């Protein structure tokens, strides 16, 4: 490890570190625009200049200069100060003076660094260059005259998102960043370029001109658009969430988030349920809470009661519903809305055991019936990183574009029982082999058992490594399984129940519950509410605190950003009030008491972090027969009620998935 000096401070840095990283280890701030810790080094903004001895008597770009033994680095010399002021002058030559109307105002690196390192005045008197705006889809708004060609967006698109659709054309004064053909960016991660852009050339189109950052209340939360458990920050003003941004969590989402996570939030104020409804003569009519509860209490269900948990539900809501059913003498609980009925006797056998961060270390990966690009985009980015380290990826299923090279070996699920020689050799010789089983395969009988048998045959579970993984795409799935929302036989075992509680369950085929009295507790007027006999307005994930367990068994908690609209209430409070009317009073009156009862029932939910499920292998049939011809998600942008209510997600679906025409208002 080389030792060097930064402004008189001696530091020791890891081999391969850059001078910029050495300066940061020494506690020195180095301005930069093009450099980003998660992207390749470009070295083209020149803002990170420092003086290095021994070396040429001129400033050098610290981001691209390797740290070496004995270097004497100065970050505060007169030479460095003058050089940075000169670079800033050049960067601002063509930059428009539009800070008052720029959406990036208040969060702009260029503003901050020009104040700290700029000259304070400009000597440039020539005409400024102007560039026409580029169309990049419903999510990214452009103001390319502001662009300083840092190329962060280009490098992100190629290296992280895996799409080579953003690039630079022209040279020198004529250089422009564009999507070439100027169509919507064909990526589910495109919104991240807005965070990466240091100057406001790429901004959020749905959020444009909505608010300034100092107006917003910032609330830490957990995303529910998929099962990754992305750590997010909800920015709200008054009673509306205006923005969703990722928080850094190296174990889960690094600092990225999917476009659904970022932009489905405009669906939180549309198609909302804000008062109770009761079905009268075949039609849902407005009612009071008392009338709705009375209608439910009038159902002579006895112990024939069931609960179906939706994809976005928090653990507290599921626990309250479970407690109510148990007090009524029933244990009919299910969370797998679409009919999956895989074995859940061992939670380790349905968990992402390698972990999201750990899959980067795999050297051979077998995908079985999963479209990771849509089911878990931020797991897909980790596999791209594994490939850069030399991993090989094989897949069983219908070929699809996962943004990286995949060896597709067929659609027959029976391949699991007899692997092709090339794949068998690769798994045998791998140091860290992994298998990822998706919902497209789990619906085929025998696949789960065959995958577990394959894990045993090729020693996927060994000291310090567990390569067996099941991919979920519902935020409530692992928490629901821990709470017992998995009935033998799946949801079909609940269809004879006289009374059914639908906890935000909008993906269920409700026609199979024709003889049941259905009570929908949820936040949007979607499919579940349309099929219900009584509708009770609940709170969305942004309107209540909640515990969520992601696909790797990581317990995380989010806080409440805003309050529910109208007469809507938090789901657990609805169930608590209803229990009084039904004569089965639940033993908790406050949210803290509810959580304490839940922790007592499932202690693993009490501590944030990954749950240790151990490793137990159930005995399952291992003779799969059938073809994996499709995947559970048909439209990435419309997977739940919030997305379907979101104008932004509707537009993304129309343009990106279905190739619809670009629709923009005339300006």
XYZ file of C-alpha atoms in Angstrom, residues 222-231 249-254 311 313-315 318 342 347 350-358 375-376 378-379 382 469-482 546-557 604-605 607-613:
72
model
C -38.916 1.674 1.553
C -40.014 1.210 -2.042
C -42.811 -1.299 -2.721
C -42.755 -1.424 -6.519
C -40.743 -4.653 -6.452
C -39.196 -7.004 -3.892
C -35.705 -5.471 -3.918
C -36.592 -3.146 -1.033
C -34.950 -0.058 -2.523
C -34.196 2.529 0.156
C -27.604 1.395 0.719
C -24.641 -0.592 -0.572
C -26.243 -3.932 0.341
C -29.509 -3.307 -1.495
C -29.774 -0.631 -4.195
C -26.363 1.093 -4.026
C -48.225 -7.099 -3.311
C -48.852 -4.535 1.950
C -46.719 -3.951 5.035
C -46.145 -6.627 7.670
C -50.851 -8.587 7.449
C -44.858 -23.627 -4.220
C -38.142 -20.162 3.933
C -37.662 -19.626 -1.299
C -35.162 -16.909 -0.407
C -32.491 -15.036 -2.378
C -29.736 -16.604 -0.279
C -26.720 -15.306 -2.191
C -27.887 -11.749 -1.302
C -28.248 -8.889 -3.738
C -24.691 -7.664 -3.219
C -23.310 -11.207 -3.042
C -38.734 -8.486 -12.043
C -35.753 -7.008 -10.169
C -31.361 -3.679 -9.452
C -30.490 -7.368 -9.182
C -25.501 -6.702 -10.075
C -31.979 -18.250 -4.991
C -35.660 -17.682 -5.663
C -36.586 -14.301 -7.116
C -39.748 -12.576 -5.885
C -41.189 -9.418 -7.403
C -43.717 -8.431 -4.719
C -42.694 -6.230 -1.791
C -45.020 -8.086 0.589
C -43.972 -11.612 -0.388
C -41.208 -12.549 2.074
C -42.875 -10.733 4.970
C -46.117 -12.529 4.140
C -44.394 -15.912 4.082
C -42.854 -15.203 7.492
C -44.402 -0.052 7.893
C -42.090 -3.048 8.035
C -41.104 -4.770 4.798
C -38.940 -7.817 4.088
C -37.161 -7.847 0.751
C -36.376 -10.828 -1.487
C -33.150 -11.644 0.388
C -34.919 -11.693 3.771
C -33.802 -8.211 4.841
C -36.131 -6.534 7.364
C -36.481 -2.791 6.685
C -38.792 -0.061 7.921
C -37.234 -12.229 13.320
C -39.208 -9.105 12.342
C -34.488 -6.529 14.198
C -33.674 -4.643 11.014
C -31.235 -6.463 8.750
C -31.093 -9.875 7.115
C -32.939 -12.766 8.721
C -30.967 -15.988 9.132
C -33.366 -18.664 7.895
